Amino acid sequence: MSDIIVRKADKGGAVVILDRPVYATQNELMLSDSATYTRLKLDPTAPFQTLLRSILEEGLDSGYLDQKLFDYVFVSHPVVPIFHSLPKIHKEGFPPPMRPIVSGIGSFSENLSSWVDSMLQPLVQCIPGFLKDTASVLQAFHSFQWSPDFSWISADVASLYTAIPQDLAGLVFGSLF
């Protein structure tokens, strides 16, 4: 096993080389934050997959789904998502803080997420505040008139997805945690 870890930086496209123990320590520090992360008692993949299959079968039986969509959404042999992190070298200090990444490629919910996204896209694009990309932001500001009583602000989001209350997530998937 190598003594180094090579990762791309969280922003800017740089390549970062870290000592393996530094990388491991930074990840352990991040994951030990009990206000943000909770250690699971079991791998929830099988119970979630069983619940998803039940919901999809109900949709199939009631005619909301056809067999082709069922076969696409339901992943028969899912993989457990893989955790890794990217160094935030744009932040001060060493070792740099890390951005957690969970790769869900091949997971039980990957195809479901893709399908839900395709269903929601037309609806989301109808929301008056929808901004598709940088060009749409620039277009929105093209006719904007600045007022002297306006102020500039900047914000940084920390733990965006990990801030979802577990009791609310539990309402969806049952109390598996």
Tab-separated table of C-alpha atoms in Angstrom:
chain	number	residue	atom	x	y	z
A	1	MET	CA	0.000	0.000	0.000
A	2	SER	CA	1.292	3.442	-0.908
A	3	ASP	CA	2.195	5.980	1.780
A	4	ILE	CA	0.533	8.767	-0.206
A	5	ILE	CA	-2.960	9.667	-1.389
A	6	VAL	CA	-3.459	11.600	-4.625
A	7	ARG	CA	-6.746	13.503	-4.949
A	8	LYS	CA	-7.994	16.372	-7.012
A	9	ALA	CA	-8.670	19.492	-4.971
A	10	ASP	CA	-12.248	20.323	-4.054
A	11	LYS	CA	-12.071	23.472	-6.214
A	12	GLY	CA	-9.735	24.752	-8.884
A	13	GLY	CA	-8.665	21.498	-10.520
A	14	ALA	CA	-5.346	21.204	-8.668
A	15	VAL	CA	-3.850	17.829	-7.771
A	16	VAL	CA	-3.130	17.309	-4.069
A	17	ILE	CA	-0.678	14.769	-2.644
A	18	LEU	CA	-1.208	13.886	1.028
A	19	ASP	CA	0.460	11.475	3.395
A	20	ARG	CA	-1.916	8.553	3.913
A	21	PRO	CA	-1.988	9.060	7.727
A	22	VAL	CA	-2.887	12.763	7.276
A	23	TYR	CA	-5.709	11.853	4.868
A	24	ALA	CA	-6.991	9.145	7.232
A	25	THR	CA	-6.815	11.438	10.280
A	26	GLN	CA	-8.691	14.239	8.500
A	27	ASN	CA	-11.443	11.815	7.456
A	28	GLU	CA	-11.677	10.309	10.942
A	29	LEU	CA	-11.901	13.802	12.439
A	30	MET	CA	-14.684	14.748	10.024
A	31	LEU	CA	-16.654	11.532	10.575
A	32	SER	CA	-16.275	11.683	14.359
A	33	ASP	CA	-18.415	14.850	14.441
A	34	SER	CA	-21.474	13.319	16.098
A	35	ALA	CA	-23.503	16.497	15.499
A	36	THR	CA	-23.234	15.835	11.752
A	37	TYR	CA	-22.715	12.075	11.363
A	38	THR	CA	-24.268	9.043	13.023
A	39	ARG	CA	-22.703	5.583	12.986
A	40	LEU	CA	-25.204	3.110	11.568
A	41	LYS	CA	-25.910	-0.095	13.448
A	42	LEU	CA	-26.222	-2.029	10.193
A	43	ASP	CA	-25.752	-1.651	6.465
A	44	PRO	CA	-29.188	-0.335	5.400
A	45	THR	CA	-28.820	-1.349	1.736
A	46	ALA	CA	-30.844	-4.600	1.937
A	47	PRO	CA	-33.770	-3.158	3.953
A	48	PHE	CA	-33.903	-0.066	1.708
A	49	GLN	CA	-33.796	-2.263	-1.390
A	50	THR	CA	-36.630	-4.419	-0.022
A	51	LEU	CA	-38.715	-1.319	0.707
A	52	LEU	CA	-38.008	0.114	-2.749
A	53	ARG	CA	-38.974	-3.188	-4.414
A	54	SER	CA	-42.259	-3.204	-2.469
A	55	ILE	CA	-43.066	0.379	-3.519
A	56	LEU	CA	-42.164	-0.348	-7.146
A	57	GLU	CA	-44.256	-3.552	-7.190
A	58	GLU	CA	-47.217	-1.556	-5.871
A	59	GLY	CA	-46.664	0.977	-8.680
A	60	LEU	CA	-46.458	-1.851	-11.211
A	61	ASP	CA	-49.636	-3.527	-9.902
A	62	SER	CA	-51.586	-0.256	-9.954
A	63	GLY	CA	-50.415	0.668	-13.468
A	64	TYR	CA	-48.308	3.701	-12.498
A	65	LEU	CA	-45.167	1.925	-13.731
A	66	ASP	CA	-44.527	-0.432	-16.603
A	67	GLN	CA	-42.136	-3.392	-16.490
A	68	LYS	CA	-39.441	-1.533	-18.429
A	69	LEU	CA	-39.353	1.322	-15.876
A	70	PHE	CA	-39.492	-1.161	-12.975
A	71	ASP	CA	-36.509	-3.058	-14.423
A	72	TYR	CA	-34.577	0.205	-14.896
A	73	VAL	CA	-35.244	1.656	-11.439
A	74	PHE	CA	-34.739	-1.530	-9.416
A	75	VAL	CA	-31.055	-2.460	-9.093
A	76	SER	CA	-30.895	-6.203	-8.406
A	77	HIS	CA	-27.283	-6.344	-7.245
A	78	PRO	CA	-26.415	-2.961	-5.762
A	79	VAL	CA	-23.011	-1.975	-4.466
A	80	VAL	CA	-22.516	-0.182	-1.161
A	81	PRO	CA	-21.716	3.497	-1.835
A	82	ILE	CA	-18.064	4.394	-1.316
A	83	PHE	CA	-16.853	7.238	0.902
A	84	HIS	CA	-13.837	9.373	0.086
A	85	SER	CA	-12.997	13.040	0.420
A	86	LEU	CA	-11.435	15.928	-1.447
A	87	PRO	CA	-9.048	18.417	0.189
A	88	LYS	CA	-10.344	21.993	0.417
A	89	ILE	CA	-7.055	23.702	-0.391
A	90	HIS	CA	-8.875	27.008	-0.941
A	91	LYS	CA	-9.461	27.106	2.849
A	92	GLU	CA	-6.746	28.218	5.265
A	93	GLY	CA	-4.675	25.837	7.354
A	94	PHE	CA	-2.865	22.565	7.092
A	95	PRO	CA	-3.866	19.873	6.895
A	96	PRO	CA	-6.735	21.155	4.790
A	97	PRO	CA	-10.324	20.417	5.744
A	98	MET	CA	-11.958	17.774	3.556
A	99	ARG	CA	-15.169	17.709	1.514
A	100	PRO	CA	-16.951	14.377	2.011
A	101	ILE	CA	-17.942	12.522	-1.143
A	102	VAL	CA	-20.136	9.426	-1.254
A	103	SER	CA	-20.112	7.767	-4.651
A	104	GLY	CA	-23.464	6.092	-5.215
A	105	ILE	CA	-22.584	4.623	-8.611
A	106	GLY	CA	-24.219	1.197	-8.756
A	107	SER	CA	-26.111	1.751	-5.489
A	108	PHE	CA	-29.725	0.651	-5.013
A	109	SER	CA	-30.939	4.235	-5.470
A	110	GLU	CA	-28.806	5.426	-8.411
A	111	ASN	CA	-31.346	4.688	-11.149
A	112	LEU	CA	-34.269	5.818	-8.989
A	113	SER	CA	-32.505	9.159	-8.405
A	114	SER	CA	-31.859	9.533	-12.131
A	115	TRP	CA	-35.518	8.820	-12.956
A	116	VAL	CA	-36.848	11.215	-10.270
A	117	ASP	CA	-34.484	13.904	-11.586
A	118	SER	CA	-35.797	13.420	-15.146
A	119	MET	CA	-39.384	13.734	-13.863
A	120	LEU	CA	-38.701	16.872	-11.816
A	121	GLN	CA	-36.604	18.784	-14.356
A	122	PRO	CA	-39.567	20.114	-16.400
A	123	LEU	CA	-41.329	21.222	-13.190
A	124	VAL	CA	-38.247	22.852	-11.657
A	125	GLN	CA	-37.616	24.807	-14.852
A	126	CYS	CA	-41.056	26.438	-14.465
A	127	ILE	CA	-40.157	27.963	-11.083
A	128	PRO	CA	-39.674	31.745	-11.534
A	129	GLY	CA	-36.327	31.720	-9.669
A	130	PHE	CA	-34.869	28.808	-11.672
A	131	LEU	CA	-31.324	29.499	-12.877
A	132	LYS	CA	-29.966	26.784	-15.155
A	133	ASP	CA	-26.336	27.813	-15.437
A	134	THR	CA	-23.910	30.757	-15.427
A	135	ALA	CA	-25.348	32.102	-18.684
A	136	SER	CA	-28.856	32.210	-17.173
A	137	VAL	CA	-27.504	34.063	-14.100
A	138	LEU	CA	-25.809	36.614	-16.337
A	139	GLN	CA	-29.020	36.983	-18.359
A	140	ALA	CA	-31.031	37.547	-15.157
A	141	PHE	CA	-28.598	40.290	-14.081
A	142	HIS	CA	-28.524	41.925	-17.537
A	143	SER	CA	-31.544	44.133	-16.848
A	144	PHE	CA	-30.943	44.363	-13.076
A	145	GLN	CA	-30.709	47.899	-11.666
A	146	TRP	CA	-28.397	48.317	-8.668
A	147	SER	CA	-29.603	50.600	-5.877
A	148	PRO	CA	-27.267	52.429	-3.454
A	149	ASP	CA	-29.111	50.878	-0.488
A	150	PHE	CA	-28.329	47.314	-1.696
A	151	SER	CA	-25.473	45.386	-0.049
A	152	TRP	CA	-23.226	42.555	-1.213
A	153	ILE	CA	-23.036	39.401	0.885
A	154	SER	CA	-21.187	36.134	0.571
A	155	ALA	CA	-22.088	32.835	2.193
A	156	ASP	CA	-20.533	29.402	2.514
A	157	VAL	CA	-22.667	26.332	3.179
A	158	ALA	CA	-21.306	23.701	5.561
A	159	SER	CA	-22.697	20.161	5.777
A	160	LEU	CA	-25.610	20.908	3.436
A	161	TYR	CA	-26.931	17.365	2.976
A	162	THR	CA	-25.770	16.058	6.308
A	163	ALA	CA	-27.975	18.662	8.008
A	164	ILE	CA	-31.184	16.807	7.091
A	165	PRO	CA	-32.711	15.752	10.430
A	166	GLN	CA	-32.489	11.971	10.804
A	167	ASP	CA	-35.982	11.747	12.302
A	168	LEU	CA	-37.421	13.241	9.105
A	169	ALA	CA	-35.359	10.905	6.925
A	170	GLY	CA	-36.582	8.058	9.138
A	171	LEU	CA	-40.184	8.924	8.224
A	172	VAL	CA	-39.384	7.953	4.640
A	173	PHE	CA	-37.343	4.807	5.234
A	174	GLY	CA	-38.577	3.632	8.610
A	175	SER	CA	-36.438	3.443	11.723
A	176	LEU	CA	-33.466	1.500	10.344
A	177	PHE	CA	-30.924	3.626	12.186
